[in-house]
């Protein structure tokens, strides 16, 4: 849904979210069915994957007092509960979330482009795994402020396989 400012896009999205909530559809990675939105903002348009990092930080319930080990444990448990390859995805997503890795994980030795590609693949895999478990409604607000990497991820989501 896109259009000029002020034509009622946010109102339509709010109505859709209410309808979905009434039908009991939960959103991405949120078992309780809380409303979750990716929000892009002008001050973060140069921050790679900002809306995704912000969402994952909230969904994984990273607290200010969490140690790096606490954060890593939350990430590993979430990946494990989604039946995703923990050993493969943890280093990629930990790097995305600025969580240092312990020695039990080999350091990533990828080119920056390969690292970005594999991170995008991990994020898409996580999303697609969730869609196999339950219906998923993705709401992205203010995409015109999205960083280039986030736009690439959105483009990958919108690929028509026909």
PDB file of C-alpha atoms in Angstrom:
ATOM      1  CA  UNK A   1       0.000   0.000   0.000  1.00  0.00           C
ATOM      2  CA  UNK A   2       1.626   3.216  -1.081  1.00  0.00           C
ATOM      3  CA  UNK A   3       0.579   6.719  -1.964  1.00  0.00           C
ATOM      4  CA  UNK A   4       0.916  10.389  -1.174  1.00  0.00           C
ATOM      5  CA  UNK A   5       1.058  11.524   2.475  1.00  0.00           C
ATOM      6  CA  UNK A   6      -2.308  12.160   4.068  1.00  0.00           C
ATOM      7  CA  UNK A   7      -4.492   9.888   1.916  1.00  0.00           C
ATOM      8  CA  UNK A   8      -5.259   7.437   4.721  1.00  0.00           C
ATOM      9  CA  UNK A   9      -2.705   4.648   4.310  1.00  0.00           C
ATOM     10  CA  UNK A  10      -2.074   4.380   8.047  1.00  0.00           C
ATOM     11  CA  UNK A  11      -5.806   4.279   8.708  1.00  0.00           C
ATOM     12  CA  UNK A  12      -6.251   1.409   6.237  1.00  0.00           C
ATOM     13  CA  UNK A  13      -3.357  -0.475   7.835  1.00  0.00           C
ATOM     14  CA  UNK A  14      -4.920   0.068  11.281  1.00  0.00           C
ATOM     15  CA  UNK A  15      -8.233  -1.350  10.043  1.00  0.00           C
ATOM     16  CA  UNK A  16      -6.453  -4.366   8.518  1.00  0.00           C
ATOM     17  CA  UNK A  17      -4.599  -5.015  11.776  1.00  0.00           C
ATOM     18  CA  UNK A  18      -7.891  -4.908  13.674  1.00  0.00           C
ATOM     19  CA  UNK A  19      -9.480  -7.400  11.272  1.00  0.00           C
ATOM     20  CA  UNK A  20      -6.472  -9.701  11.512  1.00  0.00           C
ATOM     21  CA  UNK A  21      -6.482  -9.437  15.304  1.00  0.00           C
ATOM     22  CA  UNK A  22     -10.166 -10.416  15.381  1.00  0.00           C
ATOM     23  CA  UNK A  23      -9.423 -13.450  13.221  1.00  0.00           C
ATOM     24  CA  UNK A  24      -6.621 -14.537  15.575  1.00  0.00           C
ATOM     25  CA  UNK A  25      -3.762 -14.292  13.076  1.00  0.00           C
ATOM     26  CA  UNK A  26      -0.452 -13.788  14.847  1.00  0.00           C
ATOM     27  CA  UNK A  27       2.380 -11.785  13.380  1.00  0.00           C
ATOM     28  CA  UNK A  28       6.003 -12.575  12.700  1.00  0.00           C
ATOM     29  CA  UNK A  29       7.780 -14.254  15.610  1.00  0.00           C
ATOM     30  CA  UNK A  30       5.184 -13.132  18.151  1.00  0.00           C
ATOM     31  CA  UNK A  31       3.368 -16.095  19.692  1.00  0.00           C
ATOM     32  CA  UNK A  32       1.070 -13.842  21.731  1.00  0.00           C
ATOM     33  CA  UNK A  33      -0.239 -12.162  18.595  1.00  0.00           C
ATOM     34  CA  UNK A  34       0.865  -8.647  19.602  1.00  0.00           C
ATOM     35  CA  UNK A  35       0.908  -6.115  16.799  1.00  0.00           C
ATOM     36  CA  UNK A  36       4.388  -5.811  15.331  1.00  0.00           C
ATOM     37  CA  UNK A  37       5.501  -3.341  12.720  1.00  0.00           C
ATOM     38  CA  UNK A  38       8.771  -2.597  11.033  1.00  0.00           C
ATOM     39  CA  UNK A  39       9.307   1.138  11.173  1.00  0.00           C
ATOM     40  CA  UNK A  40      11.722   3.011   8.990  1.00  0.00           C
ATOM     41  CA  UNK A  41      12.825   6.483  10.064  1.00  0.00           C
ATOM     42  CA  UNK A  42      14.792   9.280   8.406  1.00  0.00           C
ATOM     43  CA  UNK A  43      17.533   9.271  11.034  1.00  0.00           C
ATOM     44  CA  UNK A  44      18.235   5.576  10.279  1.00  0.00           C
ATOM     45  CA  UNK A  45      18.094   5.599   6.487  1.00  0.00           C
ATOM     46  CA  UNK A  46      21.848   4.972   6.380  1.00  0.00           C
ATOM     47  CA  UNK A  47      21.808   2.240   9.063  1.00  0.00           C
ATOM     48  CA  UNK A  48      21.894  -1.194   7.455  1.00  0.00           C
ATOM     49  CA  UNK A  49      18.841  -3.317   8.343  1.00  0.00           C
ATOM     50  CA  UNK A  50      17.789  -0.852  11.068  1.00  0.00           C
ATOM     51  CA  UNK A  51      14.070  -1.812  11.118  1.00  0.00           C
ATOM     52  CA  UNK A  52      14.984  -5.503  11.333  1.00  0.00           C
ATOM     53  CA  UNK A  53      17.558  -5.000  14.075  1.00  0.00           C
ATOM     54  CA  UNK A  54      15.083  -2.926  16.063  1.00  0.00           C
ATOM     55  CA  UNK A  55      12.364  -5.564  15.671  1.00  0.00           C
ATOM     56  CA  UNK A  56      14.637  -8.475  16.578  1.00  0.00           C
ATOM     57  CA  UNK A  57      15.934  -6.596  19.617  1.00  0.00           C
ATOM     58  CA  UNK A  58      12.351  -6.161  20.842  1.00  0.00           C
ATOM     59  CA  UNK A  59      11.199  -9.679  19.954  1.00  0.00           C
ATOM     60  CA  UNK A  60      14.221 -11.314  21.555  1.00  0.00           C
ATOM     61  CA  UNK A  61      13.560  -9.081  24.570  1.00  0.00           C
ATOM     62  CA  UNK A  62      17.084  -7.770  24.866  1.00  0.00           C
ATOM     63  CA  UNK A  63      17.246  -5.783  28.083  1.00  0.00           C
ATOM     64  CA  UNK A  64      19.622  -3.019  29.100  1.00  0.00           C
ATOM     65  CA  UNK A  65      21.028  -5.260  31.837  1.00  0.00           C
ATOM     66  CA  UNK A  66      21.476  -8.293  29.557  1.00  0.00           C
ATOM     67  CA  UNK A  67      25.031  -9.508  29.235  1.00  0.00           C
ATOM     68  CA  UNK A  68      26.345 -10.554  25.826  1.00  0.00           C
ATOM     69  CA  UNK A  69      25.883 -14.176  26.974  1.00  0.00           C
ATOM     70  CA  UNK A  70      22.228 -13.448  27.872  1.00  0.00           C
ATOM     71  CA  UNK A  71      21.595 -11.945  24.439  1.00  0.00           C
ATOM     72  CA  UNK A  72      23.358 -14.805  22.681  1.00  0.00           C
ATOM     73  CA  UNK A  73      21.277 -17.319  24.633  1.00  0.00           C
ATOM     74  CA  UNK A  74      18.042 -15.571  23.657  1.00  0.00           C
ATOM     75  CA  UNK A  75      19.078 -15.594  20.000  1.00  0.00           C
ATOM     76  CA  UNK A  76      20.107 -19.260  20.068  1.00  0.00           C
ATOM     77  CA  UNK A  77      16.842 -20.288  21.790  1.00  0.00           C
ATOM     78  CA  UNK A  78      14.755 -18.369  19.241  1.00  0.00           C
ATOM     79  CA  UNK A  79      16.583 -19.965  16.331  1.00  0.00           C
ATOM     80  CA  UNK A  80      16.320 -23.394  17.915  1.00  0.00           C
ATOM     81  CA  UNK A  81      12.589 -23.017  18.606  1.00  0.00           C
ATOM     82  CA  UNK A  82      12.071 -22.057  14.955  1.00  0.00           C
ATOM     83  CA  UNK A  83      14.034 -25.164  13.874  1.00  0.00           C
ATOM     84  CA  UNK A  84      16.656 -23.069  12.100  1.00  0.00           C
ATOM     85  CA  UNK A  85      20.351 -24.010  11.842  1.00  0.00           C
ATOM     86  CA  UNK A  86      21.656 -22.457  15.068  1.00  0.00           C
ATOM     87  CA  UNK A  87      25.361 -23.000  14.310  1.00  0.00           C
ATOM     88  CA  UNK A  88      25.036 -21.387  10.875  1.00  0.00           C
ATOM     89  CA  UNK A  89      22.695 -18.497  11.662  1.00  0.00           C
ATOM     90  CA  UNK A  90      23.885 -17.445  15.123  1.00  0.00           C
ATOM     91  CA  UNK A  91      27.168 -15.873  13.947  1.00  0.00           C
ATOM     92  CA  UNK A  92      25.382 -13.949  11.185  1.00  0.00           C
ATOM     93  CA  UNK A  93      22.549 -12.653  13.337  1.00  0.00           C
ATOM     94  CA  UNK A  94      24.770 -12.030  16.351  1.00  0.00           C
ATOM     95  CA  UNK A  95      26.915  -9.790  14.136  1.00  0.00           C
ATOM     96  CA  UNK A  96      23.783  -8.018  12.921  1.00  0.00           C
ATOM     97  CA  UNK A  97      22.686  -7.457  16.535  1.00  0.00           C
ATOM     98  CA  UNK A  98      26.203  -6.490  17.722  1.00  0.00           C
ATOM     99  CA  UNK A  99      26.392  -9.463  20.074  1.00  0.00           C
ATOM    100  CA  UNK A 100      29.945 -10.779  20.532  1.00  0.00           C
ATOM    101  CA  UNK A 101      30.434 -14.469  19.874  1.00  0.00           C
ATOM    102  CA  UNK A 102      32.180 -16.890  22.229  1.00  0.00           C
ATOM    103  CA  UNK A 103      35.027 -19.082  20.982  1.00  0.00           C
ATOM    104  CA  UNK A 104      32.708 -22.033  20.338  1.00  0.00           C
ATOM    105  CA  UNK A 105      31.728 -20.242  17.115  1.00  0.00           C
ATOM    106  CA  UNK A 106      34.295 -19.966  14.365  1.00  0.00           C
ATOM    107  CA  UNK A 107      34.903 -16.371  13.317  1.00  0.00           C
ATOM    108  CA  UNK A 108      33.165 -15.358  10.120  1.00  0.00           C
ATOM    109  CA  UNK A 109      35.629 -15.034   7.284  1.00  0.00           C
ATOM    110  CA  UNK A 110      33.369 -13.727   4.550  1.00  0.00           C
ATOM    111  CA  UNK A 111      33.665 -10.811   2.205  1.00  0.00           C
ATOM    112  CA  UNK A 112      31.334  -7.944   3.169  1.00  0.00           C
ATOM    113  CA  UNK A 113      29.023  -8.776   0.222  1.00  0.00           C
ATOM    114  CA  UNK A 114      28.906 -12.492   1.068  1.00  0.00           C
ATOM    115  CA  UNK A 115      28.255 -11.639   4.727  1.00  0.00           C
ATOM    116  CA  UNK A 116      25.346  -9.385   3.735  1.00  0.00           C
ATOM    117  CA  UNK A 117      23.947 -12.011   1.353  1.00  0.00           C
ATOM    118  CA  UNK A 118      24.109 -14.769   3.963  1.00  0.00           C
ATOM    119  CA  UNK A 119      22.540 -12.496   6.601  1.00  0.00           C
ATOM    120  CA  UNK A 120      19.705 -11.686   4.204  1.00  0.00           C
ATOM    121  CA  UNK A 121      19.270 -15.402   3.513  1.00  0.00           C
ATOM    122  CA  UNK A 122      19.086 -16.127   7.253  1.00  0.00           C
ATOM    123  CA  UNK A 123      16.481 -13.400   7.790  1.00  0.00           C
ATOM    124  CA  UNK A 124      14.371 -14.633   4.879  1.00  0.00           C
ATOM    125  CA  UNK A 125      14.642 -18.230   6.079  1.00  0.00           C
ATOM    126  CA  UNK A 126      13.465 -17.192   9.526  1.00  0.00           C
ATOM    127  CA  UNK A 127      10.493 -15.363   8.050  1.00  0.00           C
ATOM    128  CA  UNK A 128       9.559 -18.207   5.710  1.00  0.00           C
ATOM    129  CA  UNK A 129       9.839 -20.720   8.563  1.00  0.00           C
ATOM    130  CA  UNK A 130       7.384 -18.616  10.539  1.00  0.00           C
ATOM    131  CA  UNK A 131       4.947 -18.545   7.603  1.00  0.00           C
ATOM    132  CA  UNK A 132       4.945 -22.347   7.595  1.00  0.00           C
ATOM    133  CA  UNK A 133       3.901 -22.387  11.254  1.00  0.00           C
ATOM    134  CA  UNK A 134       1.231 -19.667  11.167  1.00  0.00           C
ATOM    135  CA  UNK A 135      -0.159 -16.904   8.977  1.00  0.00           C
ATOM    136  CA  UNK A 136       2.074 -13.843   8.967  1.00  0.00           C
ATOM    137  CA  UNK A 137       1.147 -10.211   8.431  1.00  0.00           C
ATOM    138  CA  UNK A 138       4.094  -7.927   7.715  1.00  0.00           C
ATOM    139  CA  UNK A 139       3.531  -4.226   8.207  1.00  0.00           C
ATOM    140  CA  UNK A 140       6.275  -1.869   7.079  1.00  0.00           C
ATOM    141  CA  UNK A 141       5.814   1.805   7.875  1.00  0.00           C
ATOM    142  CA  UNK A 142       7.585   4.661   6.113  1.00  0.00           C
ATOM    143  CA  UNK A 143       9.494   2.474   3.664  1.00  0.00           C
ATOM    144  CA  UNK A 144      10.594   5.614   1.818  1.00  0.00           C
ATOM    145  CA  UNK A 145      13.088   6.027   4.715  1.00  0.00           C
ATOM    146  CA  UNK A 146      14.429   2.459   4.461  1.00  0.00           C
ATOM    147  CA  UNK A 147      18.136   1.854   4.004  1.00  0.00           C
ATOM    148  CA  UNK A 148      19.327   0.137   0.796  1.00  0.00           C
ATOM    149  CA  UNK A 149      19.891  -3.265   2.461  1.00  0.00           C
ATOM    150  CA  UNK A 150      16.394  -3.276   3.917  1.00  0.00           C
ATOM    151  CA  UNK A 151      14.995  -2.387   0.495  1.00  0.00           C
ATOM    152  CA  UNK A 152      16.911  -5.329  -1.011  1.00  0.00           C
ATOM    153  CA  UNK A 153      15.364  -7.615   1.606  1.00  0.00           C
ATOM    154  CA  UNK A 154      11.898  -6.285   0.799  1.00  0.00           C
ATOM    155  CA  UNK A 155      12.549  -6.811  -2.913  1.00  0.00           C
ATOM    156  CA  UNK A 156      13.552 -10.418  -2.171  1.00  0.00           C
ATOM    157  CA  UNK A 157      10.273 -10.899  -0.286  1.00  0.00           C
ATOM    158  CA  UNK A 158       8.312  -9.601  -3.246  1.00  0.00           C
ATOM    159  CA  UNK A 159       9.928 -11.782  -5.915  1.00  0.00           C
ATOM    160  CA  UNK A 160       7.313 -13.500  -8.062  1.00  0.00           C
ATOM    161  CA  UNK A 161       8.338 -17.103  -8.730  1.00  0.00           C
ATOM    162  CA  UNK A 162       5.824 -17.581 -11.576  1.00  0.00           C
TER     163      UNK A 162
END
